[in-house]
């Protein structure tokens, strides 16, 4: 009997053959809530993070789980009963294209292994559904670009699960930087890592993960450097360290240090690792002040301080705020402070590819 991992890999690598639908924007036909219309979500991939998202949605004002997609029948039954989802709105990876006729689903939240994002996103778009895709958007910039184009062609929105873009402490530091309270930005440091466990998990399988720590935890430091500095990098250098080639096989990075240069002259120094704990820190330095966040990307609470003192911001459940904000983006056309669209995810992928290239070549890569 095939394992779930093998089944996922087979389904994800297969290319969809359903023609694009010229759907335009979806017609949301639902009962409005006190805070506006409700976004009806189908969760795809019922693993650990999906459980966190599902629980968080229960506190949302504008989001409801109305569909489930999984390759494990037992999970579908358990989740269906827990979240009161009708059997007619439960799908597997073979038949989920049928959601195109399900008027009770507006968006598919793709929470499957990285290598499956491309296939699952394109199929959901072809079914006329908006897509929220977990980060990284894909395992290559080429795939990411195809996903962005597919969603545009289908007339649906593509968002990426960058939960930190809605986190209050993060947004307060961004506000201060935007208002010039730190002066000219000179330097950013992002440290992101943990000791990864089970060596058989998909995150250590290059075919499913597309890499190693950089694709999973390092993307937080990379993305953070961009929204904290407030610029796009123009060059990158990088170095890779591997102490356990058995656990971290070829193509699966254990630790990468990378440096970014910005047009203004600001620089960033970041660390991504699967082999060290207690790494969850951002530091931003400017001519007039600084900001430090530690923890900076964990599930919370995020703690920040600046040259003016502690950052006083609400403590929230990241995924609850993320989903309500994404409902506003999709339903109301709200523009977030920090972008979370497919183009934002594509920018990170292009830089990640440059980081891998720099680490392999030892050269500075211009972006």
CSV table of C-alpha atoms in Angstrom, one decimal:
chain,number,residue,atom,x,y,z
A,1,UNK,CA,0.0,0.0,0.0
A,2,UNK,CA,1.3,3.5,-0.9
A,3,UNK,CA,2.3,5.8,1.9
A,4,UNK,CA,0.6,9.2,2.2
A,5,UNK,CA,4.0,10.8,1.3
A,6,UNK,CA,4.3,8.7,-1.9
A,7,UNK,CA,0.8,9.4,-2.8
A,8,UNK,CA,1.2,13.2,-2.3
A,9,UNK,CA,4.4,13.2,-4.3
A,10,UNK,CA,2.8,11.3,-7.2
A,11,UNK,CA,-0.2,13.6,-7.2
A,12,UNK,CA,1.8,16.8,-6.9
A,13,UNK,CA,4.3,16.0,-9.6
A,14,UNK,CA,1.5,15.1,-12.1
A,15,UNK,CA,0.5,18.1,-14.2
A,16,UNK,CA,-3.1,19.0,-14.4
A,17,UNK,CA,-4.9,18.8,-17.7
A,18,UNK,CA,-8.1,20.7,-17.0
A,19,UNK,CA,-8.4,23.7,-19.3
A,20,UNK,CA,-8.5,27.2,-17.7
A,21,UNK,CA,-11.8,28.7,-16.9
A,22,UNK,CA,-12.5,32.3,-17.8
A,23,UNK,CA,-14.2,32.8,-14.6
A,24,UNK,CA,-13.5,36.5,-13.7
A,25,UNK,CA,-13.9,37.4,-10.1
A,26,UNK,CA,-16.1,35.1,-8.1
A,27,UNK,CA,-19.6,36.1,-7.2
A,28,UNK,CA,-19.8,35.8,-3.4
A,29,UNK,CA,-23.3,34.7,-2.5
A,30,UNK,CA,-23.5,34.3,1.2
A,31,UNK,CA,-25.1,35.6,4.3
A,32,UNK,CA,-23.3,38.7,5.5
A,33,UNK,CA,-21.9,38.8,9.1
A,34,UNK,CA,-21.7,41.7,11.5
A,35,UNK,CA,-18.2,42.5,10.1
A,36,UNK,CA,-19.1,41.9,6.4
A,37,UNK,CA,-19.3,38.9,4.1
A,38,UNK,CA,-17.6,35.7,5.2
A,39,UNK,CA,-14.8,34.0,3.3
A,40,UNK,CA,-15.5,30.3,2.8
A,41,UNK,CA,-12.3,28.3,2.9
A,42,UNK,CA,-11.4,24.8,1.9
A,43,UNK,CA,-8.2,23.6,3.7
A,44,UNK,CA,-5.9,21.4,1.6
A,45,UNK,CA,-3.5,19.1,3.4
A,46,UNK,CA,-4.7,18.3,6.9
A,47,UNK,CA,-1.3,18.1,8.7
A,48,UNK,CA,0.1,19.8,11.8
A,49,UNK,CA,0.0,23.4,10.5
A,50,UNK,CA,-3.4,23.0,9.0
A,51,UNK,CA,-4.6,22.0,12.5
A,52,UNK,CA,-3.3,25.3,13.8
A,53,UNK,CA,-4.9,27.2,11.0
A,54,UNK,CA,-8.2,25.4,11.5
A,55,UNK,CA,-8.3,26.1,15.3
A,56,UNK,CA,-7.4,29.7,14.7
A,57,UNK,CA,-10.2,30.2,12.1
A,58,UNK,CA,-12.7,29.4,14.9
A,59,UNK,CA,-12.0,32.8,16.3
A,60,UNK,CA,-12.2,34.6,13.0
A,61,UNK,CA,-15.0,37.1,12.3
A,62,UNK,CA,-15.0,36.8,8.6
A,63,UNK,CA,-13.7,33.3,7.8
A,64,UNK,CA,-15.4,29.8,7.9
A,65,UNK,CA,-14.1,26.4,7.0
A,66,UNK,CA,-16.5,25.0,4.3
A,67,UNK,CA,-14.3,22.4,2.6
A,68,UNK,CA,-11.6,19.8,3.2
A,69,UNK,CA,-9.1,18.2,0.9
A,70,UNK,CA,-6.9,15.3,2.0
A,71,UNK,CA,-5.4,12.0,0.7
A,72,UNK,CA,-6.3,10.4,4.0
A,73,UNK,CA,-10.0,9.3,4.3
A,74,UNK,CA,-9.8,8.9,8.1
A,75,UNK,CA,-8.7,12.5,8.4
A,76,UNK,CA,-11.5,13.8,6.2
A,77,UNK,CA,-14.0,12.0,8.4
A,78,UNK,CA,-12.5,13.3,11.7
A,79,UNK,CA,-12.1,16.9,10.5
A,80,UNK,CA,-15.5,16.9,8.8
A,81,UNK,CA,-17.3,16.1,12.1
A,82,UNK,CA,-15.1,18.4,14.1
A,83,UNK,CA,-15.6,21.5,11.8
A,84,UNK,CA,-19.1,20.6,10.6
A,85,UNK,CA,-18.2,20.3,7.0
A,86,UNK,CA,-20.7,18.4,4.7
A,87,UNK,CA,-19.5,15.2,3.1
A,88,UNK,CA,-20.2,16.8,-0.3
A,89,UNK,CA,-17.5,19.4,0.4
A,90,UNK,CA,-14.8,16.8,1.2
A,91,UNK,CA,-12.3,15.9,-1.6
A,92,UNK,CA,-9.1,13.9,-2.2
A,93,UNK,CA,-6.2,14.9,-4.4
A,94,UNK,CA,-7.6,13.1,-7.4
A,95,UNK,CA,-11.1,14.6,-7.4
A,96,UNK,CA,-10.7,18.0,-5.9
A,97,UNK,CA,-11.0,19.7,-9.3
A,98,UNK,CA,-14.7,19.1,-8.7
A,99,UNK,CA,-14.8,22.1,-6.3
A,100,UNK,CA,-15.4,24.2,-9.4
A,101,UNK,CA,-19.1,23.4,-9.0
A,102,UNK,CA,-19.2,23.9,-5.3
A,103,UNK,CA,-20.7,27.3,-4.6
A,104,UNK,CA,-19.9,27.0,-0.9
A,105,UNK,CA,-16.1,27.3,-1.4
A,106,UNK,CA,-14.5,30.6,-2.3
A,107,UNK,CA,-10.8,29.9,-1.7
A,108,UNK,CA,-8.5,26.9,-1.3
A,109,UNK,CA,-5.8,27.2,1.3
A,110,UNK,CA,-2.9,25.0,0.1
A,111,UNK,CA,-0.9,23.6,3.1
A,112,UNK,CA,0.8,20.7,1.4
A,113,UNK,CA,4.5,20.0,1.0
A,114,UNK,CA,6.4,22.7,-1.0
A,115,UNK,CA,6.8,20.7,-4.2
A,116,UNK,CA,3.0,20.3,-4.5
A,117,UNK,CA,2.1,24.0,-4.3
A,118,UNK,CA,2.5,24.5,-8.0
A,119,UNK,CA,0.1,21.7,-9.1
A,120,UNK,CA,-2.4,22.3,-6.3
A,121,UNK,CA,-2.5,26.1,-6.8
A,122,UNK,CA,-2.9,25.9,-10.6
A,123,UNK,CA,-5.7,23.3,-10.3
A,124,UNK,CA,-7.6,25.3,-7.7
A,125,UNK,CA,-7.3,28.4,-9.9
A,126,UNK,CA,-8.6,26.4,-12.9
A,127,UNK,CA,-11.5,25.5,-10.8
A,128,UNK,CA,-12.3,29.2,-10.4
A,129,UNK,CA,-11.2,29.4,-6.7
A,130,UNK,CA,-9.0,32.0,-5.1
A,131,UNK,CA,-5.9,30.5,-3.5
A,132,UNK,CA,-3.9,31.1,-0.3
A,133,UNK,CA,-0.7,29.2,-0.6
A,134,UNK,CA,1.7,28.5,2.3
A,135,UNK,CA,5.2,29.8,2.0
A,136,UNK,CA,7.4,29.2,0.1
A,137,UNK,CA,5.2,29.9,-2.9
A,138,UNK,CA,6.9,27.1,-4.9
A,139,UNK,CA,10.3,25.3,-5.1
A,140,UNK,CA,11.5,27.5,-8.0
A,141,UNK,CA,10.9,30.9,-9.4
A,142,UNK,CA,9.8,29.3,-12.7
A,143,UNK,CA,7.0,27.4,-10.9
A,144,UNK,CA,6.1,30.5,-8.9
A,145,UNK,CA,5.8,32.6,-12.0
A,146,UNK,CA,3.5,30.0,-13.6
A,147,UNK,CA,1.3,30.0,-10.5
A,148,UNK,CA,1.0,33.8,-10.6
A,149,UNK,CA,0.2,33.7,-14.3
A,150,UNK,CA,-2.4,30.9,-13.8
A,151,UNK,CA,-4.3,32.8,-11.2
A,152,UNK,CA,-4.3,36.0,-13.3
A,153,UNK,CA,-5.6,34.0,-16.3
A,154,UNK,CA,-8.3,32.4,-14.2
A,155,UNK,CA,-9.3,35.8,-12.7
A,156,UNK,CA,-8.7,34.7,-9.1
A,157,UNK,CA,-6.4,36.1,-6.3
A,158,UNK,CA,-3.2,34.4,-5.2
A,159,UNK,CA,-2.1,35.1,-1.6
A,160,UNK,CA,0.9,33.7,0.3
A,161,UNK,CA,0.7,32.7,4.0
A,162,UNK,CA,3.0,35.4,5.3
A,163,UNK,CA,1.4,35.6,8.7
A,164,UNK,CA,4.1,38.0,10.0
A,165,UNK,CA,2.8,40.7,7.6
A,166,UNK,CA,-0.2,41.2,9.9
A,167,UNK,CA,1.5,40.8,13.3
A,168,UNK,CA,1.0,44.0,15.4
A,169,UNK,CA,4.6,44.3,16.8
A,170,UNK,CA,6.1,43.8,13.3
A,171,UNK,CA,3.7,46.4,11.9
A,172,UNK,CA,4.6,48.9,14.6
A,173,UNK,CA,8.3,48.6,13.8
A,174,UNK,CA,7.5,49.0,10.1
A,175,UNK,CA,5.4,52.1,10.9
A,176,UNK,CA,8.3,53.6,12.8
A,177,UNK,CA,10.7,52.9,10.0
A,178,UNK,CA,8.4,54.3,7.4
A,179,UNK,CA,7.9,57.5,9.5
A,180,UNK,CA,11.7,58.0,9.7
A,181,UNK,CA,12.0,57.3,13.4
A,182,UNK,CA,15.1,55.2,12.9
A,183,UNK,CA,16.6,57.6,10.4
A,184,UNK,CA,18.5,56.2,7.4
A,185,UNK,CA,18.6,52.4,7.7
A,186,UNK,CA,22.1,51.0,7.8
A,187,UNK,CA,21.9,47.3,8.9
A,188,UNK,CA,19.5,44.4,9.5
A,189,UNK,CA,20.2,41.1,11.1
A,190,UNK,CA,17.9,38.1,10.9
A,191,UNK,CA,18.5,34.8,12.8
A,192,UNK,CA,16.1,32.0,12.1
A,193,UNK,CA,16.6,28.3,13.0
A,194,UNK,CA,15.9,25.3,15.1
A,195,UNK,CA,17.1,21.7,15.4
A,196,UNK,CA,14.9,19.6,13.1
A,197,UNK,CA,13.7,16.2,14.3
A,198,UNK,CA,12.5,13.2,12.3
A,199,UNK,CA,15.0,12.6,9.5
A,200,UNK,CA,12.3,10.9,7.4
A,201,UNK,CA,10.0,13.9,7.3
A,202,UNK,CA,9.2,15.6,4.0
A,203,UNK,CA,11.1,18.8,4.9
A,204,UNK,CA,14.4,16.8,4.6
A,205,UNK,CA,13.3,15.3,1.2
A,206,UNK,CA,14.6,17.6,-1.6
A,207,UNK,CA,12.0,16.3,-4.0
A,208,UNK,CA,9.2,17.5,-1.7
A,209,UNK,CA,10.9,20.4,0.1
A,210,UNK,CA,12.9,21.9,-2.8
A,211,UNK,CA,15.8,22.4,-0.4
A,212,UNK,CA,16.4,22.5,3.3
A,213,UNK,CA,16.4,25.2,6.0
A,214,UNK,CA,16.4,28.1,3.6
A,215,UNK,CA,13.1,27.1,2.0
A,216,UNK,CA,11.4,26.6,5.4
A,217,UNK,CA,12.8,28.8,8.1
A,218,UNK,CA,15.4,31.0,6.3
A,219,UNK,CA,12.7,32.5,4.1
A,220,UNK,CA,11.5,34.4,7.3
A,221,UNK,CA,14.9,36.1,7.6
A,222,UNK,CA,14.9,36.9,3.9
A,223,UNK,CA,11.4,38.2,3.8
A,224,UNK,CA,11.9,40.1,7.1
A,225,UNK,CA,15.0,41.8,5.7
A,226,UNK,CA,12.9,43.2,2.9
A,227,UNK,CA,10.0,44.5,5.0
A,228,UNK,CA,12.2,45.7,7.8
A,229,UNK,CA,14.7,47.6,5.6
A,230,UNK,CA,11.9,48.7,3.3
A,231,UNK,CA,13.9,48.0,0.1
A,232,UNK,CA,14.6,45.3,-2.4
A,233,UNK,CA,18.1,43.8,-2.3
A,234,UNK,CA,20.4,44.4,-5.3
A,235,UNK,CA,23.1,41.8,-4.5
A,236,UNK,CA,23.6,38.6,-2.4
A,237,UNK,CA,26.5,36.5,-1.1
A,238,UNK,CA,26.1,33.3,0.9
A,239,UNK,CA,28.0,30.5,2.6
A,240,UNK,CA,26.7,27.0,3.4
A,241,UNK,CA,27.8,24.8,6.3
A,242,UNK,CA,26.9,21.1,6.6
A,243,UNK,CA,28.0,19.1,9.6
A,244,UNK,CA,25.7,16.1,9.1
A,245,UNK,CA,25.6,14.9,5.5
A,246,UNK,CA,23.7,11.8,6.5
A,247,UNK,CA,20.7,13.7,7.8
A,248,UNK,CA,21.1,16.6,5.4
A,249,UNK,CA,21.6,14.9,2.0
A,250,UNK,CA,22.6,16.5,-1.2
A,251,UNK,CA,20.4,19.5,-2.0
A,252,UNK,CA,19.1,19.8,1.5
A,253,UNK,CA,20.9,22.7,3.2
A,254,UNK,CA,21.5,22.5,6.9
A,255,UNK,CA,22.9,26.0,7.6
A,256,UNK,CA,23.2,28.9,5.3
A,257,UNK,CA,24.5,32.4,6.2
A,258,UNK,CA,23.6,35.0,3.6
A,259,UNK,CA,24.2,38.7,3.1
A,260,UNK,CA,22.2,41.2,1.2
A,261,UNK,CA,23.0,44.6,-0.2
A,262,UNK,CA,20.5,47.4,-0.8
A,263,UNK,CA,20.6,50.3,-3.2
A,264,UNK,CA,20.7,52.8,-0.3
A,265,UNK,CA,23.8,51.2,1.0
A,266,UNK,CA,22.1,49.3,3.8
A,267,UNK,CA,23.2,45.7,4.3
A,268,UNK,CA,21.7,42.6,5.9
A,269,UNK,CA,23.4,39.6,7.5
A,270,UNK,CA,21.1,36.5,8.0
A,271,UNK,CA,21.3,33.0,9.3
A,272,UNK,CA,19.1,30.0,8.3
A,273,UNK,CA,19.6,26.7,10.0
A,274,UNK,CA,18.1,23.3,10.8
A,275,UNK,CA,20.8,22.5,13.4
A,276,UNK,CA,20.6,25.2,16.1
A,277,UNK,CA,17.9,26.2,18.6
A,278,UNK,CA,17.3,29.6,20.2
A,279,UNK,CA,17.5,31.5,16.9
A,280,UNK,CA,14.6,33.8,16.5
A,281,UNK,CA,15.8,37.4,16.4
A,282,UNK,CA,15.6,40.5,14.2
A,283,UNK,CA,17.7,43.6,14.7
A,284,UNK,CA,17.3,46.8,12.7
A,285,UNK,CA,19.9,49.6,13.0
A,286,UNK,CA,19.4,53.2,11.7
A,287,UNK,CA,21.2,56.5,12.1
A,288,UNK,CA,18.7,57.7,14.8
A,289,UNK,CA,17.7,54.5,16.5
A,290,UNK,CA,17.2,50.7,16.4
A,291,UNK,CA,14.5,48.0,16.7
A,292,UNK,CA,15.0,44.5,18.1
A,293,UNK,CA,12.5,41.7,18.1
A,294,UNK,CA,13.0,38.5,20.0
A,295,UNK,CA,11.1,36.3,19.4
A,296,UNK,CA,10.6,37.8,15.9
A,297,UNK,CA,8.8,35.1,13.9
A,298,UNK,CA,7.6,32.5,16.4
A,299,UNK,CA,3.9,31.9,17.0
A,300,UNK,CA,4.1,34.4,19.8
A,301,UNK,CA,4.1,36.4,21.7
A,302,UNK,CA,6.4,38.6,19.5
A,303,UNK,CA,8.4,40.9,21.8
A,304,UNK,CA,10.0,44.1,20.5
A,305,UNK,CA,11.9,47.1,21.8
A,306,UNK,CA,13.4,50.1,20.2
A,307,UNK,CA,15.6,53.0,21.3
A,308,UNK,CA,12.3,54.5,22.6
A,309,UNK,CA,11.5,51.5,24.8
A,310,UNK,CA,9.3,48.4,24.6
A,311,UNK,CA,6.9,48.1,21.7
A,312,UNK,CA,3.4,48.3,23.1
A,313,UNK,CA,1.4,46.2,20.6
A,314,UNK,CA,-1.5,43.7,21.1
A,315,UNK,CA,-0.7,40.0,21.5
A,316,UNK,CA,-2.7,38.1,18.9
A,317,UNK,CA,-3.1,34.6,17.4
A,318,UNK,CA,-1.2,35.1,14.1
A,319,UNK,CA,-3.3,32.9,12.0
A,320,UNK,CA,-6.6,34.3,13.2
A,321,UNK,CA,-5.5,37.9,12.3
A,322,UNK,CA,-4.0,36.6,9.0
A,323,UNK,CA,-7.2,34.9,7.9
A,324,UNK,CA,-9.5,37.8,8.7
A,325,UNK,CA,-7.1,40.2,7.0
A,326,UNK,CA,-7.0,37.9,3.9
A,327,UNK,CA,-10.8,37.9,3.9
A,328,UNK,CA,-10.7,41.7,3.7
A,329,UNK,CA,-8.1,41.5,0.8
A,330,UNK,CA,-10.1,39.0,-1.2
A,331,UNK,CA,-13.7,40.2,-0.4
A,332,UNK,CA,-13.1,44.0,0.0
A,333,UNK,CA,-10.0,44.6,-2.1
A,334,UNK,CA,-8.1,45.9,1.0
A,335,UNK,CA,-4.5,46.7,0.4
A,336,UNK,CA,-2.2,45.4,3.2
A,337,UNK,CA,0.7,47.3,4.7
A,338,UNK,CA,3.1,44.6,3.5
A,339,UNK,CA,2.1,42.7,0.3
A,340,UNK,CA,1.1,39.1,0.6
A,341,UNK,CA,0.2,38.4,-3.1
A,342,UNK,CA,1.9,35.9,-5.4
A,343,UNK,CA,4.3,38.5,-6.7
A,344,UNK,CA,5.6,39.0,-3.2
A,345,UNK,CA,6.2,35.2,-2.9
A,346,UNK,CA,7.9,35.2,-6.3
A,347,UNK,CA,10.3,37.9,-5.2
A,348,UNK,CA,11.5,35.7,-2.3
A,349,UNK,CA,11.9,32.7,-4.6
A,350,UNK,CA,14.1,34.6,-7.0
A,351,UNK,CA,16.4,35.8,-4.1
A,352,UNK,CA,16.5,32.2,-2.6
A,353,UNK,CA,17.7,30.9,-6.0
A,354,UNK,CA,20.4,33.6,-6.0
A,355,UNK,CA,21.4,32.6,-2.4
A,356,UNK,CA,21.8,29.0,-3.4
A,357,UNK,CA,23.8,30.1,-6.5
A,358,UNK,CA,26.0,32.3,-4.3
A,359,UNK,CA,26.6,29.6,-1.8
A,360,UNK,CA,27.6,27.1,-4.5
A,361,UNK,CA,29.8,29.5,-6.4
A,362,UNK,CA,31.3,31.6,-3.7
A,363,UNK,CA,30.5,34.7,-5.8
A,364,UNK,CA,28.5,37.8,-5.3
A,365,UNK,CA,25.3,37.5,-7.3
A,366,UNK,CA,23.6,40.6,-8.6
A,367,UNK,CA,19.9,40.7,-8.5
